[in-house]
Amino acid sequence: MGVNEEYPITNVKSWKDLGCHIDIADIRDLLESAYRKSLKPDYFDLEPDGIGLMNNSESYIGIYVIMHLDAFSYLDKLVVHPRYQKNGMGEALLRDVEALSKAAGKRGVVLRADAKNEDAQRFYIREGFRRMTPDPVKSLFTDGGYVFMKFFDPHTNWNTNEDEIKAAIDYAIQHPESFYR
């Protein structure tokens, strides 16, 4: 049985839609356990363009949150519970992110990975992302984070898409990390 059959992904467009499937407190616990930081109470007031929630029969084990920009989707969160990491869960969630982004007409995905989280950085590089910032971008993360980007078309000429790339990187740099206490 594959990851998606054993651990299905529920897709919704807002936290309110997700509320009919789960208790938001469970999502808060998942995010806080992964980031080891407390979320601010108003985090769930944010209105993303897509949320994917992976579960098994007992609990929620992974989540992603995306926002659509002009040419790219911004991957705000991609979290797999620590007990389930390194088993293909992150790849399955990322495939879902890419499918939703392509369906929305986006050319790729941009994200920011914590500078201290070398496992996440290696994961994104293995999945075809390119690190776009040579140094960590300062934010409320202690040491900042690196911006990563991926075009869906592997033959895209990175030099001819400078405006799109700059706009996506700027969003990733400026996107508020004010969701944590």
PDB file of N, CA, C and O in Angstrom, residues 80-120:
ATOM      1  N   VAL A  80       5.674  17.365   8.837  1.00  0.00           N
ATOM      2  CA  VAL A  80       5.374  15.966   9.127  1.00  0.00           C
ATOM      3  C   VAL A  80       5.751  15.734  10.579  1.00  0.00           C
ATOM      4  O   VAL A  80       6.846  16.133  11.014  1.00  0.00           O
ATOM      5  N   HIS A  81       4.849  15.121  11.332  1.00  0.00           N
ATOM      6  CA  HIS A  81       5.124  14.843  12.735  1.00  0.00           C
ATOM      7  C   HIS A  81       6.444  14.083  12.839  1.00  0.00           C
ATOM      8  O   HIS A  81       6.705  13.185  12.038  1.00  0.00           O
ATOM      9  N   PRO A  82       7.298  14.438  13.806  1.00  0.00           N
ATOM     10  CA  PRO A  82       8.617  13.802  13.913  1.00  0.00           C
ATOM     11  C   PRO A  82       8.588  12.263  13.910  1.00  0.00           C
ATOM     12  O   PRO A  82       9.486  11.628  13.353  1.00  0.00           O
ATOM     13  N   ARG A  83       7.572  11.644  14.481  1.00  0.00           N
ATOM     14  CA  ARG A  83       7.507  10.177  14.512  1.00  0.00           C
ATOM     15  C   ARG A  83       7.336   9.573  13.118  1.00  0.00           C
ATOM     16  O   ARG A  83       7.615   8.400  12.914  1.00  0.00           O
ATOM     17  N   TYR A  84       6.857  10.356  12.149  1.00  0.00           N
ATOM     18  CA  TYR A  84       6.552   9.831  10.821  1.00  0.00           C
ATOM     19  C   TYR A  84       7.518  10.316   9.742  1.00  0.00           C
ATOM     20  O   TYR A  84       7.322  10.017   8.568  1.00  0.00           O
ATOM     21  N   GLN A  85       8.530  11.072  10.128  1.00  0.00           N
ATOM     22  CA  GLN A  85       9.463  11.596   9.138  1.00  0.00           C
ATOM     23  C   GLN A  85      10.333  10.491   8.554  1.00  0.00           C
ATOM     24  O   GLN A  85      10.497   9.424   9.154  1.00  0.00           O
ATOM     25  N   LYS A  86      10.860  10.749   7.369  1.00  0.00           N
ATOM     26  CA  LYS A  86      11.751   9.830   6.647  1.00  0.00           C
ATOM     27  C   LYS A  86      11.038   8.570   6.165  1.00  0.00           C
ATOM     28  O   LYS A  86      11.654   7.518   6.024  1.00  0.00           O
ATOM     29  N   ASN A  87       9.724   8.674   5.913  1.00  0.00           N
ATOM     30  CA  ASN A  87       8.946   7.547   5.409  1.00  0.00           C
ATOM     31  C   ASN A  87       8.141   7.900   4.165  1.00  0.00           C
ATOM     32  O   ASN A  87       7.163   7.227   3.860  1.00  0.00           O
ATOM     33  N   GLY A  88       8.514   8.987   3.478  1.00  0.00           N
ATOM     34  CA  GLY A  88       7.816   9.361   2.255  1.00  0.00           C
ATOM     35  C   GLY A  88       6.622  10.284   2.470  1.00  0.00           C
ATOM     36  O   GLY A  88       5.954  10.651   1.505  1.00  0.00           O
ATOM     37  N   MET A  89       6.345  10.659   3.717  1.00  0.00           N
ATOM     38  CA  MET A  89       5.191  11.522   3.998  1.00  0.00           C
ATOM     39  C   MET A  89       5.407  12.932   3.435  1.00  0.00           C
ATOM     40  O   MET A  89       4.501  13.506   2.840  1.00  0.00           O
ATOM     41  N   GLY A  90       6.596  13.482   3.640  1.00  0.00           N
ATOM     42  CA  GLY A  90       6.893  14.811   3.120  1.00  0.00           C
ATOM     43  C   GLY A  90       6.816  14.853   1.605  1.00  0.00           C
ATOM     44  O   GLY A  90       6.275  15.799   1.027  1.00  0.00           O
ATOM     45  N   GLU A  91       7.333  13.810   0.947  1.00  0.00           N
ATOM     46  CA  GLU A  91       7.274  13.747  -0.509  1.00  0.00           C
ATOM     47  C   GLU A  91       5.825  13.708  -0.986  1.00  0.00           C
ATOM     48  O   GLU A  91       5.465  14.371  -1.953  1.00  0.00           O
ATOM     49  N   ALA A  92       4.986  12.922  -0.306  1.00  0.00           N
ATOM     50  CA  ALA A  92       3.564  12.828  -0.698  1.00  0.00           C
ATOM     51  C   ALA A  92       2.871  14.176  -0.531  1.00  0.00           C
ATOM     52  O   ALA A  92       2.101  14.599  -1.404  1.00  0.00           O
ATOM     53  N   LEU A  93       3.140  14.869   0.571  1.00  0.00           N
ATOM     54  CA  LEU A  93       2.540  16.186   0.783  1.00  0.00           C
ATOM     55  C   LEU A  93       3.034  17.168  -0.281  1.00  0.00           C
ATOM     56  O   LEU A  93       2.251  17.949  -0.832  1.00  0.00           O
ATOM     57  N   LEU A  94       4.323  17.137  -0.571  1.00  0.00           N
ATOM     58  CA  LEU A  94       4.879  18.042  -1.574  1.00  0.00           C
ATOM     59  C   LEU A  94       4.298  17.761  -2.960  1.00  0.00           C
ATOM     60  O   LEU A  94       4.017  18.686  -3.719  1.00  0.00           O
ATOM     61  N   ARG A  95       4.103  16.506  -3.321  1.00  0.00           N
ATOM     62  CA  ARG A  95       3.470  16.169  -4.613  1.00  0.00           C
ATOM     63  C   ARG A  95       2.063  16.783  -4.680  1.00  0.00           C
ATOM     64  O   ARG A  95       1.630  17.261  -5.726  1.00  0.00           O
ATOM     65  N   ASP A  96       1.352  16.750  -3.561  1.00  0.00           N
ATOM     66  CA  ASP A  96       0.008  17.333  -3.513  1.00  0.00           C
ATOM     67  C   ASP A  96       0.077  18.854  -3.693  1.00  0.00           C
ATOM     68  O   ASP A  96      -0.726  19.436  -4.416  1.00  0.00           O
ATOM     69  N   VAL A  97       1.045  19.500  -3.036  1.00  0.00           N
ATOM     70  CA  VAL A  97       1.262  20.945  -3.186  1.00  0.00           C
ATOM     71  C   VAL A  97       1.505  21.270  -4.659  1.00  0.00           C
ATOM     72  O   VAL A  97       0.916  22.202  -5.210  1.00  0.00           O
ATOM     73  N   GLU A  98       2.382  20.495  -5.291  1.00  0.00           N
ATOM     74  CA  GLU A  98       2.716  20.761  -6.688  1.00  0.00           C
ATOM     75  C   GLU A  98       1.506  20.554  -7.594  1.00  0.00           C
ATOM     76  O   GLU A  98       1.275  21.356  -8.513  1.00  0.00           O
ATOM     77  N   ALA A  99       0.720  19.523  -7.342  1.00  0.00           N
ATOM     78  CA  ALA A  99      -0.475  19.277  -8.168  1.00  0.00           C
ATOM     79  C   ALA A  99      -1.477  20.424  -8.033  1.00  0.00           C
ATOM     80  O   ALA A  99      -2.019  20.901  -9.036  1.00  0.00           O
ATOM     81  N   LEU A 100      -1.715  20.889  -6.813  1.00  0.00           N
ATOM     82  CA  LEU A 100      -2.644  22.007  -6.613  1.00  0.00           C
ATOM     83  C   LEU A 100      -2.115  23.293  -7.243  1.00  0.00           C
ATOM     84  O   LEU A 100      -2.875  24.071  -7.816  1.00  0.00           O
ATOM     85  N   SER A 101      -0.822  23.508  -7.140  1.00  0.00           N
ATOM     86  CA  SER A 101      -0.219  24.715  -7.715  1.00  0.00           C
ATOM     87  C   SER A 101      -0.296  24.693  -9.240  1.00  0.00           C
ATOM     88  O   SER A 101      -0.618  25.704  -9.863  1.00  0.00           O
ATOM     89  N   LYS A 102      -0.006  23.549  -9.833  1.00  0.00           N
ATOM     90  CA  LYS A 102      -0.115  23.425 -11.290  1.00  0.00           C
ATOM     91  C   LYS A 102      -1.555  23.635 -11.736  1.00  0.00           C
ATOM     92  O   LYS A 102      -1.809  24.327 -12.728  1.00  0.00           O
ATOM     93  N   ALA A 103      -2.503  23.054 -10.995  1.00  0.00           N
ATOM     94  CA  ALA A 103      -3.922  23.210 -11.339  1.00  0.00           C
ATOM     95  C   ALA A 103      -4.356  24.674 -11.259  1.00  0.00           C
ATOM     96  O   ALA A 103      -5.263  25.099 -11.975  1.00  0.00           O
ATOM     97  N   ALA A 104      -3.691  25.458 -10.401  1.00  0.00           N
ATOM     98  CA  ALA A 104      -3.995  26.884 -10.271  1.00  0.00           C
ATOM     99  C   ALA A 104      -3.232  27.718 -11.295  1.00  0.00           C
ATOM    100  O   ALA A 104      -3.303  28.952 -11.267  1.00  0.00           O
ATOM    101  N   GLY A 105      -2.480  27.052 -12.178  1.00  0.00           N
ATOM    102  CA  GLY A 105      -1.757  27.769 -13.227  1.00  0.00           C
ATOM    103  C   GLY A 105      -0.432  28.366 -12.784  1.00  0.00           C
ATOM    104  O   GLY A 105       0.118  29.227 -13.468  1.00  0.00           O
ATOM    105  N   LYS A 106       0.102  27.927 -11.681  1.00  0.00           N
ATOM    106  CA  LYS A 106       1.375  28.471 -11.181  1.00  0.00           C
ATOM    107  C   LYS A 106       2.549  27.787 -11.865  1.00  0.00           C
ATOM    108  O   LYS A 106       2.460  26.645 -12.304  1.00  0.00           O
ATOM    109  N   ARG A 107       3.660  28.494 -11.948  1.00  0.00           N
ATOM    110  CA  ARG A 107       4.857  27.982 -12.641  1.00  0.00           C
ATOM    111  C   ARG A 107       5.803  27.249 -11.708  1.00  0.00           C
ATOM    112  O   ARG A 107       6.733  26.583 -12.169  1.00  0.00           O
ATOM    113  N   GLY A 108       5.594  27.390 -10.402  1.00  0.00           N
ATOM    114  CA  GLY A 108       6.492  26.738  -9.460  1.00  0.00           C
ATOM    115  C   GLY A 108       6.102  27.048  -8.033  1.00  0.00           C
ATOM    116  O   GLY A 108       5.036  27.603  -7.759  1.00  0.00           O
ATOM    117  N   VAL A 109       7.008  26.692  -7.125  1.00  0.00           N
ATOM    118  CA  VAL A 109       6.779  26.868  -5.690  1.00  0.00           C
ATOM    119  C   VAL A 109       7.984  27.591  -5.096  1.00  0.00           C
ATOM    120  O   VAL A 109       9.131  27.333  -5.473  1.00  0.00           O
ATOM    121  N   VAL A 110       7.720  28.496  -4.171  1.00  0.00           N
ATOM    122  CA  VAL A 110       8.765  29.181  -3.416  1.00  0.00           C
ATOM    123  C   VAL A 110       8.467  28.950  -1.933  1.00  0.00           C
ATOM    124  O   VAL A 110       7.309  28.811  -1.534  1.00  0.00           O
ATOM    125  N   LEU A 111       9.527  28.889  -1.114  1.00  0.00           N
ATOM    126  CA  LEU A 111       9.355  28.645   0.323  1.00  0.00           C
ATOM    127  C   LEU A 111      10.567  29.168   1.061  1.00  0.00           C
ATOM    128  O   LEU A 111      11.556  29.564   0.457  1.00  0.00           O
ATOM    129  N   ARG A 112      10.458  29.139   2.375  1.00  0.00           N
ATOM    130  CA  ARG A 112      11.601  29.482   3.213  1.00  0.00           C
ATOM    131  C   ARG A 112      11.801  28.358   4.209  1.00  0.00           C
ATOM    132  O   ARG A 112      10.845  27.920   4.851  1.00  0.00           O
ATOM    133  N   ALA A 113      13.039  27.871   4.313  1.00  0.00           N
ATOM    134  CA  ALA A 113      13.371  26.808   5.254  1.00  0.00           C
ATOM    135  C   ALA A 113      14.290  27.371   6.336  1.00  0.00           C
ATOM    136  O   ALA A 113      15.225  28.118   6.034  1.00  0.00           O
ATOM    137  N   ASP A 114      14.036  27.008   7.561  1.00  0.00           N
ATOM    138  CA  ASP A 114      14.818  27.463   8.711  1.00  0.00           C
ATOM    139  C   ASP A 114      16.296  27.156   8.483  1.00  0.00           C
ATOM    140  O   ASP A 114      16.663  26.058   8.061  1.00  0.00           O
ATOM    141  N   ALA A 115      17.144  28.134   8.761  1.00  0.00           N
ATOM    142  CA  ALA A 115      18.585  27.977   8.545  1.00  0.00           C
ATOM    143  C   ALA A 115      19.165  26.834   9.372  1.00  0.00           C
ATOM    144  O   ALA A 115      20.144  26.208   8.961  1.00  0.00           O
ATOM    145  N   LYS A 116      18.587  26.547  10.515  1.00  0.00           N
ATOM    146  CA  LYS A 116      19.095  25.468  11.372  1.00  0.00           C
ATOM    147  C   LYS A 116      18.591  24.087  10.948  1.00  0.00           C
ATOM    148  O   LYS A 116      19.123  23.079  11.381  1.00  0.00           O
ATOM    149  N   ASN A 117      17.569  24.043  10.117  1.00  0.00           N
ATOM    150  CA  ASN A 117      16.958  22.768   9.756  1.00  0.00           C
ATOM    151  C   ASN A 117      17.612  22.216   8.480  1.00  0.00           C
ATOM    152  O   ASN A 117      17.075  22.313   7.384  1.00  0.00           O
ATOM    153  N   GLU A 118      18.784  21.630   8.660  1.00  0.00           N
ATOM    154  CA  GLU A 118      19.531  21.111   7.522  1.00  0.00           C
ATOM    155  C   GLU A 118      18.823  19.942   6.856  1.00  0.00           C
ATOM    156  O   GLU A 118      18.945  19.745   5.648  1.00  0.00           O
ATOM    157  N   ASP A 119      18.063  19.147   7.619  1.00  0.00           N
ATOM    158  CA  ASP A 119      17.301  18.049   7.016  1.00  0.00           C
ATOM    159  C   ASP A 119      16.286  18.588   6.013  1.00  0.00           C
ATOM    160  O   ASP A 119      16.129  18.046   4.921  1.00  0.00           O
ATOM    161  N   ALA A 120      15.585  19.661   6.392  1.00  0.00           N
ATOM    162  CA  ALA A 120      14.596  20.253   5.482  1.00  0.00           C
ATOM    163  C   ALA A 120      15.288  20.816   4.243  1.00  0.00           C
ATOM    164  O   ALA A 120      14.804  20.638   3.120  1.00  0.00           O
TER     165      ALA A 120
END
